[in-house]
Coordinates of C-alpha atoms in Angstrom, one line a residue:
Chain G
M80 CA -4.7 -17.4 -6.3
A81 CA -4.9 -14.0 -7.8
D82 CA -7.3 -12.5 -5.4
D83 CA -5.1 -12.9 -2.5
N84 CA -4.3 -9.2 -2.1
M85 CA -2.8 -7.9 1.0
T86 CA -0.6 -4.8 1.4
L87 CA 2.9 -5.2 2.4
E88 CA 2.3 -2.9 5.4
S89 CA -0.6 -5.2 6.7
Y90 CA 1.5 -8.4 6.0
L91 CA 4.5 -7.1 8.1
A92 CA 2.2 -5.6 10.8
Q93 CA 0.8 -9.1 11.2
G94 CA 4.1 -10.7 11.6
G95 CA 4.9 -11.5 8.0
V96 CA 8.6 -11.7 7.1
L97 CA 10.4 -10.9 3.7
T98 CA 13.2 -12.7 2.1
S99 CA 14.1 -10.7 -0.9
P100 CA 14.9 -7.0 -1.5
A101 CA 12.9 -7.1 -4.6
N102 CA 9.7 -7.2 -2.4
A103 CA 10.5 -4.4 -0.1
S104 CA 8.9 -1.0 0.0
P105 CA 11.4 2.1 -0.4
R106 CA 11.0 2.8 3.4
Y107 CA 11.5 -0.8 4.4
R108 CA 14.4 -1.2 2.2
A109 CA 15.9 2.1 3.7
E110 CA 15.4 1.0 7.4
V111 CA 16.7 -2.5 6.7
M112 CA 19.8 -0.9 5.0
K113 CA 20.4 1.5 8.1
I114 CA 20.2 -1.4 10.5
M115 CA 22.8 -3.3 8.3
A116 CA 25.0 -0.3 7.8
T117 CA 25.0 0.5 11.5
F118 CA 25.8 -3.0 12.3
V119 CA 28.6 -3.3 9.7
D120 CA 30.2 0.1 10.6
S121 CA 30.1 -0.5 14.3
E122 CA 31.6 -4.0 13.9
L123 CA 34.5 -2.5 11.7
A124 CA 35.0 0.4 14.0
G125 CA 35.1 -1.8 17.0
A126 CA 37.4 -4.5 15.4
A127 CA 39.7 -1.5 14.2
G128 CA 40.0 -0.2 17.7
F129 CA 40.6 -3.5 19.2
A130 CA 43.3 -4.4 16.7
D131 CA 45.5 -1.8 18.4
V132 CA 44.9 -3.5 21.7
V133 CA 46.5 -6.7 20.7
N134 CA 49.9 -5.2 21.3
K135 CA 49.0 -4.0 24.7
A136 CA 47.8 -7.4 26.0
P137 CA 49.9 -8.6 29.0
G138 CA 50.3 -12.2 27.9
L139 CA 50.0 -14.7 25.1
R140 CA 46.5 -15.8 25.9
E141 CA 45.2 -12.3 26.2
R142 CA 46.8 -11.7 22.7
I143 CA 45.0 -14.5 21.4
A144 CA 41.8 -13.6 22.8
A145 CA 41.9 -10.0 21.5
S146 CA 43.0 -11.2 18.0
K147 CA 40.2 -13.6 18.0
I148 CA 37.7 -10.8 18.8
V149 CA 39.2 -8.7 15.8
L150 CA 38.9 -11.5 13.5
E151 CA 35.2 -12.4 14.4
K152 CA 34.0 -8.9 14.6
T153 CA 35.4 -8.3 11.1
R154 CA 33.8 -11.6 9.9
H155 CA 30.6 -10.4 11.2
A156 CA 30.8 -7.2 9.3
E157 CA 31.7 -9.2 6.1
T158 CA 28.6 -11.5 6.3
V159 CA 26.1 -8.7 6.8
L160 CA 27.7 -6.5 4.1
E161 CA 27.3 -9.5 1.7
L162 CA 23.4 -8.9 2.3
M163 CA 23.7 -5.2 1.8
G164 CA 25.3 -6.2 -1.7
E165 CA 22.0 -7.9 -2.5
F166 CA 20.3 -4.5 -1.8
G167 CA 22.7 -2.7 -4.3
T168 CA 25.8 -1.8 -2.0
N169 CA 29.2 -1.8 -3.7
T170 CA 30.7 -4.2 -1.2
A171 CA 34.3 -4.0 -2.2
R172 CA 34.2 -0.1 -2.0
Y173 CA 32.3 -0.1 1.2
A174 CA 34.8 -2.1 3.2
T175 CA 37.6 0.6 2.4
S176 CA 35.2 3.6 2.4
H177 CA 35.9 5.0 5.8
P178 CA 38.9 5.2 8.3
W179 CA 37.4 2.7 10.6
A180 CA 40.1 3.3 13.4
A181 CA 39.5 7.1 13.5
R182 CA 38.4 8.3 17.1
L183 CA 37.6 11.5 18.8
A184 CA 40.0 12.6 21.7
R185 CA 39.6 10.5 24.9
D186 CA 38.3 13.6 26.8
A187 CA 35.7 14.7 24.2
T188 CA 32.4 15.2 25.8
A189 CA 30.2 12.2 25.7
D190 CA 27.7 12.8 22.9
T191 CA 25.3 10.6 21.1
R192 CA 26.0 12.3 17.6
R193 CA 27.2 10.2 15.1
S194 CA 30.0 11.0 12.8
D195 CA 29.3 12.4 9.5
H196 CA 31.0 9.9 7.6
D197 CA 29.7 6.4 8.8
M198 CA 26.8 4.8 10.8
R199 CA 28.8 3.5 13.6
L200 CA 27.3 3.7 17.0
S201 CA 28.5 6.9 18.8
V202 CA 30.4 4.7 21.5
F203 CA 32.7 3.8 18.7
N204 CA 33.8 7.4 18.3
Y205 CA 35.7 7.2 21.7
P206 CA 39.3 5.6 21.9
L207 CA 40.3 2.9 24.1
S208 CA 43.1 3.6 26.5
G209 CA 45.2 0.5 27.4
W210 CA 44.5 -3.0 28.1
V211 CA 42.4 -2.7 31.3
D212 CA 40.2 -0.1 29.6
A213 CA 39.8 -2.2 26.5
V214 CA 38.7 -5.3 28.4
T215 CA 36.2 -3.2 30.5
M216 CA 34.8 -1.6 27.3
N217 CA 34.3 -5.1 25.7
L218 CA 32.3 -6.2 28.7
V219 CA 30.1 -3.2 29.1
M220 CA 29.6 -2.8 25.2
G221 CA 29.4 -6.7 24.7
L222 CA 26.5 -6.8 27.0
A223 CA 24.7 -4.1 25.2
V224 CA 25.3 -6.0 21.8
G225 CA 23.8 -9.1 23.4
V226 CA 20.7 -7.3 24.4
Q227 CA 20.4 -5.5 20.8
L228 CA 21.0 -8.7 18.9
G229 CA 18.2 -10.3 21.0
D230 CA 15.7 -7.8 19.4
L231 CA 17.4 -7.8 16.0
R232 CA 17.2 -11.6 15.5
K233 CA 13.4 -11.2 15.4
L234 CA 13.3 -8.7 12.7
S235 CA 11.2 -9.3 9.8
Y236 CA 13.8 -9.5 7.0
Q237 CA 14.5 -13.1 7.4
P238 CA 17.9 -13.5 5.9
L239 CA 19.2 -10.7 8.1
A240 CA 17.5 -12.2 11.2
E241 CA 19.2 -15.5 10.4
K242 CA 22.6 -13.7 10.1
F243 CA 22.0 -12.0 13.6
A244 CA 21.1 -15.4 14.9
E245 CA 24.4 -17.1 13.8
I246 CA 26.3 -14.0 15.0
A247 CA 24.7 -13.6 18.7
P248 CA 26.5 -16.7 20.2
V249 CA 29.9 -15.6 18.9
E250 CA 29.2 -12.0 20.3
A251 CA 28.2 -13.6 23.5
N252 CA 31.5 -15.5 23.8
H253 CA 33.3 -12.1 23.5
V254 CA 31.6 -11.0 26.7
K255 CA 32.8 -14.1 28.3
L256 CA 36.3 -13.4 27.2
A257 CA 36.0 -9.9 28.7
S258 CA 34.6 -11.3 31.9
E259 CA 37.5 -13.8 32.2
G260 CA 40.0 -11.0 31.4
L261 CA 38.5 -8.8 34.1
A262 CA 38.6 -11.6 36.6
A263 CA 42.3 -11.9 36.0
L264 CA 42.8 -8.1 36.3
V265 CA 40.9 -8.0 39.5
E266 CA 43.1 -10.7 40.9
A267 CA 46.1 -8.6 39.9
G268 CA 44.9 -5.5 41.8
D269 CA 43.6 -3.4 39.0
A270 CA 40.0 -3.1 40.4
D271 CA 40.4 0.7 40.9
A272 CA 41.4 1.2 37.2
I273 CA 38.5 -1.0 36.1
R274 CA 36.1 1.2 38.0
L275 CA 37.4 4.3 36.3
S276 CA 37.0 2.8 32.9
L277 CA 33.4 1.5 33.9
D278 CA 32.4 5.1 34.7
Y279 CA 33.8 6.2 31.3
W280 CA 32.0 3.5 29.1
R281 CA 28.8 3.2 30.9
A282 CA 28.0 7.0 30.0
R283 CA 28.9 6.1 26.4
V284 CA 27.1 2.8 26.0
A285 CA 23.9 3.8 27.6
P286 CA 22.8 6.2 24.8
I287 CA 23.2 3.5 22.0
F288 CA 19.8 2.1 22.7
G289 CA 18.3 5.3 21.3
S290 CA 16.1 8.1 22.4
E291 CA 12.4 7.3 23.3
D292 CA 10.8 8.6 20.2
P293 CA 7.4 6.9 20.2
T294 CA 6.6 7.8 16.6
R295 CA 9.8 6.3 15.3
F296 CA 9.5 3.2 17.4
K297 CA 5.9 2.7 16.3
S298 CA 6.9 2.9 12.6
L299 CA 9.8 0.5 13.0
A300 CA 7.4 -1.9 14.9
A301 CA 4.8 -1.7 12.2
L302 CA 7.5 -2.9 9.7
G303 CA 8.5 -5.8 12.1
L304 CA 12.0 -4.2 12.6
R305 CA 11.9 -3.3 16.3
H306 CA 10.1 -5.3 19.0
R307 CA 11.2 -3.8 22.3
S308 CA 11.6 -0.2 23.2
S309 CA 14.8 1.6 24.1
A310 CA 14.0 1.9 27.7
E311 CA 13.2 -1.9 28.1
M312 CA 16.4 -2.8 26.3
R313 CA 18.6 -0.3 28.3
A314 CA 17.0 -1.7 31.6
D315 CA 18.0 -5.2 30.5
W316 CA 21.5 -4.1 29.8
D317 CA 21.7 -2.4 33.1
A318 CA 20.6 -5.4 34.9
A319 CA 22.9 -7.8 33.1
L320 CA 25.9 -5.4 33.8
G321 CA 25.1 -5.3 37.4
D322 CA 25.1 -9.1 37.6
A323 CA 28.3 -9.4 35.8
L324 CA 30.0 -6.7 37.9
A325 CA 28.7 -8.3 41.1
G326 CA 30.0 -11.7 40.0
L327 CA 33.5 -10.1 39.6
G328 CA 33.3 -8.4 43.1
L329 CA 33.2 -5.0 41.4
G330 CA 29.4 -4.3 42.2
Chain O
M161 CA 27.9 -6.4 -6.6
A162 CA 26.5 -9.5 -8.3
R163 CA 27.1 -9.5 -12.0
F164 CA 24.8 -10.6 -14.8
H165 CA 25.8 -13.7 -17.0
D166 CA 24.6 -15.1 -20.1
L167 CA 22.4 -18.3 -20.0
K168 CA 21.3 -20.2 -23.0
V169 CA 17.9 -21.6 -23.1
T170 CA 18.2 -25.4 -23.8
D171 CA 14.6 -26.4 -23.1
I172 CA 11.1 -25.0 -22.6
K173 CA 8.3 -27.1 -21.4
K174 CA 4.7 -26.3 -20.7
T175 CA 3.8 -27.6 -17.1
I176 CA 0.2 -26.2 -17.2
R177 CA -1.6 -24.0 -19.7
D178 CA 0.0 -20.8 -18.4
A179 CA 3.4 -21.7 -16.9
V180 CA 6.6 -22.9 -18.4
V181 CA 9.8 -24.7 -17.1
V182 CA 12.8 -23.1 -18.7
S183 CA 16.1 -25.0 -18.7
L184 CA 19.3 -23.0 -18.9
Q185 CA 22.8 -23.5 -19.5
P186 CA 25.5 -21.1 -18.4
A187 CA 28.8 -20.4 -20.6
P188 CA 31.5 -22.6 -19.3
E189 CA 33.5 -19.7 -17.7
S190 CA 30.5 -18.8 -15.4
A191 CA 29.4 -22.4 -14.6
D192 CA 30.9 -22.2 -11.2
A193 CA 28.8 -19.1 -10.5
F194 CA 25.6 -20.9 -11.0
G195 CA 26.1 -23.6 -8.6
F196 CA 22.9 -23.2 -6.3
R197 CA 21.4 -24.3 -3.2
Q198 CA 18.1 -25.9 -3.2
G199 CA 15.2 -23.3 -3.0
Q200 CA 17.2 -20.4 -4.4
Y201 CA 16.2 -18.0 -7.2
L202 CA 17.6 -16.3 -10.2
T203 CA 17.1 -12.6 -11.1
F204 CA 16.7 -12.0 -14.8
R205 CA 17.0 -8.6 -16.6
R206 CA 15.5 -7.8 -20.0
E207 CA 14.6 -4.7 -22.0
F208 CA 11.0 -4.1 -22.8
D209 CA 10.3 -0.9 -25.0
G210 CA 13.7 0.5 -24.0
Q211 CA 13.0 0.0 -20.3
E212 CA 15.1 -2.6 -18.2
L213 CA 12.9 -4.8 -16.2
R214 CA 14.1 -7.4 -13.5
R215 CA 12.4 -10.2 -12.4
S216 CA 13.3 -13.1 -10.0
Y217 CA 12.1 -16.7 -10.4
S218 CA 12.8 -19.7 -8.2
I219 CA 14.9 -22.6 -9.2
C220 CA 12.8 -25.8 -9.5
A221 CA 15.5 -28.2 -10.1
G222 CA 17.0 -30.3 -7.3
L223 CA 20.5 -30.1 -6.4
D224 CA 21.5 -33.3 -8.0
D225 CA 19.6 -33.0 -11.1
G226 CA 22.5 -31.5 -13.0
I227 CA 20.4 -28.9 -14.6
L228 CA 19.3 -25.5 -13.9
Q229 CA 15.7 -24.8 -14.4
V230 CA 13.2 -22.2 -13.3
G231 CA 9.5 -22.1 -13.4
I232 CA 7.7 -19.1 -14.8
K233 CA 4.0 -18.6 -14.4
K234 CA 2.3 -16.0 -16.6
V235 CA 0.9 -13.0 -14.7
D236 CA -1.7 -10.8 -16.1
G237 CA -0.1 -8.0 -17.6
G238 CA 3.4 -9.1 -16.6
A239 CA 5.9 -8.2 -19.3
F240 CA 8.5 -10.7 -18.3
S241 CA 6.3 -13.7 -17.5
T242 CA 4.3 -13.1 -20.7
F243 CA 7.5 -13.0 -22.7
A244 CA 8.8 -16.2 -21.2
N245 CA 5.5 -18.1 -21.9
D246 CA 4.8 -16.8 -25.3
T247 CA 8.0 -15.7 -27.1
L248 CA 11.0 -17.3 -25.6
K249 CA 12.4 -20.2 -27.6
I250 CA 15.0 -22.8 -27.4
G251 CA 18.4 -21.4 -28.3
D252 CA 17.7 -17.9 -27.1
H253 CA 19.8 -16.2 -24.4
L254 CA 18.8 -14.7 -21.1
S255 CA 20.8 -12.5 -18.8
A256 CA 20.7 -13.5 -15.1
M257 CA 22.6 -13.0 -11.8
P258 CA 23.9 -15.9 -9.9
P259 CA 21.6 -17.7 -7.6
M260 CA 20.6 -15.9 -4.5
G261 CA 18.3 -16.3 -1.4
S262 CA 18.2 -18.2 1.9
F263 CA 15.0 -20.2 1.5
T264 CA 17.0 -23.5 1.8
S265 CA 18.4 -25.6 4.5
D266 CA 21.7 -27.5 5.3
L267 CA 21.8 -31.1 4.1
D268 CA 22.9 -34.0 6.2
P269 CA 23.1 -37.4 4.2
G270 CA 22.9 -39.4 7.6
A271 CA 19.9 -37.3 8.8
R272 CA 16.4 -39.0 9.5
R273 CA 14.5 -35.6 9.5
N274 CA 10.7 -35.1 8.6
Y275 CA 10.2 -31.9 6.5
L276 CA 7.0 -30.0 5.9
G277 CA 6.4 -28.0 2.8
F278 CA 3.5 -25.6 2.0
A279 CA 3.1 -24.3 -1.5
G280 CA 0.4 -22.0 -3.0
G281 CA 0.2 -22.0 -6.8
S282 CA 3.4 -21.2 -8.5
G283 CA 4.9 -21.1 -4.9
I284 CA 5.7 -24.7 -5.6
T285 CA 8.9 -24.0 -7.6
P286 CA 11.4 -23.5 -4.7
V287 CA 9.6 -26.0 -2.5
L288 CA 9.9 -28.6 -5.4
S289 CA 13.6 -28.0 -5.5
I290 CA 13.9 -28.4 -1.7
M291 CA 11.8 -31.5 -1.8
K292 CA 13.6 -33.3 -4.5
T293 CA 17.0 -32.5 -3.1
V294 CA 16.0 -33.6 0.5
L295 CA 14.5 -36.9 -0.9
K296 CA 17.7 -37.7 -3.0
C297 CA 20.3 -36.4 -0.7
E298 CA 19.0 -37.4 2.6
P299 CA 18.0 -41.1 2.1
G300 CA 16.6 -41.2 5.8
S301 CA 14.5 -38.3 5.6
S302 CA 10.8 -37.7 4.6
F303 CA 8.9 -34.9 3.2
T304 CA 5.1 -33.8 3.5
L305 CA 3.9 -31.3 1.0
V306 CA 0.5 -29.4 1.4
Y307 CA -0.1 -28.0 -2.1
A308 CA -2.9 -25.3 -2.5
N309 CA -4.4 -24.6 -6.0
R310 CA -7.5 -23.2 -7.3
G311 CA -8.3 -26.4 -9.3
V312 CA -7.0 -29.7 -10.7
N313 CA -6.0 -28.0 -14.0
S314 CA -3.8 -25.3 -12.3
I315 CA -1.6 -27.7 -10.6
M316 CA 2.0 -27.0 -11.6
F317 CA 4.4 -30.0 -11.8
R318 CA 1.5 -32.4 -10.9
E319 CA 2.8 -35.4 -12.9
E320 CA 6.4 -34.8 -11.7
I321 CA 5.3 -34.8 -8.1
E322 CA 3.3 -38.1 -8.8
D323 CA 6.5 -39.5 -10.1
L324 CA 8.5 -38.5 -7.0
K325 CA 5.9 -40.3 -4.9
N326 CA 6.4 -43.5 -6.9
S327 CA 10.2 -43.2 -6.8
Y328 CA 10.4 -42.4 -3.1
M329 CA 7.7 -44.7 -2.0
G330 CA 6.6 -44.1 1.6
R331 CA 8.9 -40.9 2.1
L332 CA 6.8 -38.3 0.3
T333 CA 3.2 -37.5 1.2
V334 CA 1.4 -35.0 -0.9
I335 CA -1.8 -33.3 0.2
H336 CA -3.5 -31.3 -2.5
V337 CA -6.0 -28.6 -1.2
L338 CA -8.2 -27.4 -4.1
E339 CA -10.2 -24.2 -3.7
S340 CA -13.0 -25.0 -6.3
D341 CA -12.8 -28.6 -7.3
A342 CA -14.4 -30.8 -4.7
Q343 CA -12.5 -33.8 -3.3
D344 CA -13.5 -36.8 -1.4
I345 CA -12.2 -35.5 1.8
E346 CA -13.7 -32.2 2.7
L347 CA -10.8 -30.9 4.6
F348 CA -8.9 -30.9 1.2
T349 CA -11.3 -28.4 -0.3
G350 CA -11.1 -24.7 0.2
R351 CA -8.2 -22.4 1.1
V352 CA -5.2 -23.2 3.3
T353 CA -6.1 -20.9 6.5
E354 CA -5.0 -21.1 10.0
E355 CA -8.0 -23.2 10.9
K356 CA -7.5 -25.6 8.1
C357 CA -3.9 -26.1 9.1
A358 CA -5.0 -26.7 12.7
A359 CA -7.4 -29.5 11.3
L360 CA -4.6 -30.8 9.3
F361 CA -2.3 -31.0 12.3
A362 CA -5.0 -32.7 14.4
H363 CA -5.7 -35.5 12.0
W364 CA -3.0 -35.9 9.2
I365 CA 0.3 -34.3 10.1
D366 CA 2.1 -34.8 13.3
L367 CA 3.8 -31.6 14.1
S368 CA 5.9 -33.0 16.9
T369 CA 8.1 -35.0 14.4
I370 CA 8.7 -32.1 12.1
S371 CA 12.2 -30.6 12.2
A372 CA 11.6 -27.8 9.6
A373 CA 8.7 -26.1 7.6
F374 CA 9.1 -24.2 4.4
I375 CA 6.3 -22.0 3.0
C376 CA 5.9 -20.3 -0.3
G377 CA 2.8 -18.5 -1.5
P378 CA 0.7 -15.4 -1.2
E379 CA 0.9 -13.3 1.9
P380 CA -2.2 -14.1 3.8
M381 CA -1.8 -18.0 3.2
M382 CA 1.8 -17.7 4.6
L383 CA 0.7 -15.7 7.7
G384 CA -2.1 -18.2 8.4
I385 CA 0.3 -21.1 8.2
A386 CA 2.9 -19.4 10.2
R387 CA 0.5 -18.7 13.0
A388 CA -0.9 -22.2 13.0
L389 CA 2.6 -23.8 13.0
E390 CA 3.7 -21.6 16.0
A391 CA 0.4 -22.2 17.9
H392 CA 1.2 -25.9 17.4
G393 CA 4.7 -25.8 19.0
L394 CA 7.0 -25.1 16.0
E395 CA 9.8 -22.5 16.8
K396 CA 10.2 -19.5 14.4
S397 CA 13.5 -20.6 13.7
Q398 CA 12.1 -23.9 12.1
I399 CA 10.0 -21.9 9.8
K400 CA 11.2 -20.7 6.5
F401 CA 9.4 -18.4 4.2
E402 CA 9.7 -17.2 0.6
L403 CA 7.3 -14.5 -0.5
F404 CA 5.5 -14.9 -3.7
A405 CA 6.6 -12.1 -6.0
S406 CA 2.9 -11.4 -6.9
S407 CA 3.1 -7.7 -5.9
Q408 CA 5.8 -6.9 -8.2
P409 CA 4.6 -4.4 -10.8
G410 CA 4.3 -5.7 -14.4
R411 CA 5.8 -3.0 -16.2
A412 CA 7.7 0.2 -15.3
K413 CA 6.7 3.7 -16.4
R414 CA 8.7 5.6 -18.8
V415 CA 11.0 8.2 -17.4
E416 CA 9.7 11.7 -17.6
T417 CA 12.5 13.8 -19.0
A418 CA 12.1 17.3 -17.8
G419 CA 14.8 19.8 -18.6
Q420 CA 14.4 23.3 -17.4
A421 CA 16.1 26.7 -17.0
A422 CA 18.7 27.5 -14.4
S423 CA 19.2 30.9 -13.2
D424 CA 22.4 32.2 -11.5
T425 CA 21.1 32.8 -8.1
G426 CA 22.4 29.7 -6.8
K427 CA 19.2 29.1 -4.8
T428 CA 16.9 26.2 -5.6
R429 CA 13.4 25.0 -4.4
I430 CA 13.4 21.2 -3.8
S431 CA 10.1 19.4 -3.2
I432 CA 10.6 16.2 -1.3
T433 CA 8.2 13.3 -1.1
L434 CA 9.1 11.1 1.8
D435 CA 6.8 8.4 3.5
G436 CA 3.8 9.7 1.6
A437 CA 4.1 13.4 2.6
T438 CA 5.6 16.1 0.5
R439 CA 7.6 19.2 1.8
S440 CA 8.8 22.0 -0.3
L441 CA 12.1 23.6 0.9
E442 CA 14.7 26.2 -0.3
S443 CA 18.4 25.1 -0.6
D444 CA 21.4 26.1 -2.6
R445 CA 23.6 24.3 -5.3
N446 CA 26.3 23.5 -3.0
T447 CA 24.1 21.4 -0.7
S448 CA 23.2 17.8 -1.6
I449 CA 19.4 16.8 -1.8
L450 CA 20.1 14.6 1.2
D451 CA 21.8 17.2 3.3
A452 CA 19.0 19.7 2.3
A453 CA 16.3 17.2 3.5
L454 CA 18.1 16.5 6.9
A455 CA 18.7 20.1 7.4
N456 CA 14.8 20.6 7.4
A457 CA 14.3 17.8 9.9
L458 CA 13.2 15.3 7.2
D459 CA 13.9 11.6 8.0
A460 CA 15.5 10.9 4.8
P461 CA 17.3 7.4 4.6
F462 CA 21.2 7.3 4.4
A463 CA 24.1 5.4 5.7
C464 CA 27.6 5.9 3.9
K465 CA 27.2 9.2 2.5
A466 CA 30.0 8.3 0.1
G467 CA 27.9 6.9 -2.9
V468 CA 28.6 3.3 -2.0
C469 CA 25.7 1.9 -0.1
S470 CA 22.6 3.0 -2.0
T471 CA 20.5 3.5 1.1
C472 CA 19.8 7.2 0.2
R473 CA 18.3 6.3 -3.3
C474 CA 15.6 8.7 -4.6
K475 CA 14.0 9.4 -7.9
V476 CA 14.1 12.7 -9.6
I477 CA 10.8 13.7 -11.0
E478 CA 11.4 17.1 -12.1
G479 CA 14.5 19.3 -12.7
D480 CA 18.2 18.2 -13.0
V481 CA 20.7 17.2 -10.5
E482 CA 24.5 16.2 -10.9
M483 CA 25.8 13.2 -9.1
A484 CA 29.4 13.8 -7.7
A485 CA 29.9 10.1 -7.3
N486 CA 28.0 6.9 -8.0
H487 CA 29.3 3.5 -7.0
A488 CA 26.0 1.8 -6.3
L489 CA 23.4 2.7 -8.8
E490 CA 23.4 0.7 -12.0
D491 CA 23.0 2.4 -15.6
Y492 CA 19.3 1.2 -15.7
E493 CA 18.5 2.8 -12.5
V494 CA 20.1 6.0 -13.4
S495 CA 18.3 6.0 -16.9
R496 CA 15.0 5.8 -14.9
G497 CA 15.9 8.9 -12.8
Y498 CA 17.3 7.3 -9.7
V499 CA 20.0 9.2 -8.0
L500 CA 22.1 8.8 -4.7
S501 CA 20.7 11.8 -2.8
C502 CA 23.9 12.0 -0.8
Q503 CA 25.8 12.7 -4.0
A504 CA 23.1 14.7 -6.0
Y505 CA 23.5 18.4 -6.1
P506 CA 20.8 20.7 -7.9
L507 CA 21.4 22.2 -11.4
T508 CA 18.0 23.8 -11.8
D509 CA 16.0 26.3 -10.0
T510 CA 13.3 23.6 -9.1
I511 CA 13.8 20.0 -8.3
V512 CA 11.2 17.5 -7.4
V513 CA 12.4 14.3 -5.8
D514 CA 10.6 11.1 -4.5
Y515 CA 11.9 8.8 -2.0
D516 CA 9.0 6.6 -2.0
Q517 CA 9.4 5.1 -5.5

């Protein structure tokens, strides 16, 4: 079947999927690496931030929930980092190559810039401030993660798409834990504090969907690595957050 | 990072004129590392004229066969496949990484599932491994194989597949589709296209009973089959692909060594090729190649900036650079001229790098 010639680009543009780094072009390899690094760094930074929160939990059930979130986000980082290893990453060094708990000051201007040292989403540059704030952030960001994973699980690198499909329901459960936590906090009379945190985190989560750069979107879409635009995903997140808050009486 | 291990060649058999099945045995201390899942592949490395080549070949043995075997079809001009077919002999040693890949499925001995496999040419190797394993380990499950080849003479594992049909009477159905040899049923002649699949699903294969489909072959065939499967109601998550490694280049080019003079000005001109376009820019010795590219609004890839992840890899075509750290590239990549651009600082007045190689 030697005359079955087709370029990688047209194969991907027609919805083809890849299963091994050996078949990837340099640009494809680089873009998949960036997606993986962004995910791994964000999960590790998120887990590191949440680890401190365990000690601020008001009760045993909340401590367990926070610990579980730390454990599962770290595990998600590990499973995607394994795939990066197949692309040549030194996984043992990678896991300890950055201070994942490092943050800017709480009052630092909201900015979409990434840190110079890792690929975490900019939202993870900002520190959590107490239990109420942590639970609120977990809901606001968790819903955004859900929307992003909805797109990522369709990407054309099948081993990674499968990992994201496994990860999505576990991350969705973190949103459920956040929602239950917030319901308890509303009941305890913390609604005003939640609203303050909502303002803080909304402004910092909204930019993570990226800027509307049509050229960039087109090039990623041609590689089968993006399916929906930033604006579409941001709108989905906004709607999901609106629903969640209305359900909690915070709308 | 996965390590290479030594494997001893215990048997070599021709399956057709230009393809061999190579049996391999790991050393006792690395036997555990070579436990595989059905459908995975091994990556081999070997030096040809001083250049290291790496090639991946799928395991064709089943999980319970108690043996590690790969199928290697000779590719025109392919250094490794020609070596394996013409020169390799019993008792030789090969260097390979432990099994990798996710073209596989979870087994359930109690399951009663119907699997569908599509293979084009040597794409049969991982499909055969999955088929043998499922038939043996899931006694209630059945398998339908659609196997595309040019003609009868180019069917790899033809006899072995016939034997399987007899051993698992009624549980294995094989449809051979031959491109140039006429068959009794016209549908089984020609190429496996989207239209051909639609006809197969109408008369021969009941897709509503299929729990998972595995496709391995050339790109256009895989796309056509996947489109047909989805059009007939199979979910994306039920379809597994393994891309044929046909597009891999046969032989790597030699590294061009290009030493040249350095002045003391500290300035350097860097020419950067990225996504098919080349830009020339001025930078200095204290700025990494990556930072120079980013400072000039080039979309150069990077992630960790610590020499660990290898995202920013590029190839130095001309000039010399020095890497401050390298935890990701292997010696053979460095000897070919690859560097981690986040760690690479210019040593010469002119540098030419290429991110597209």
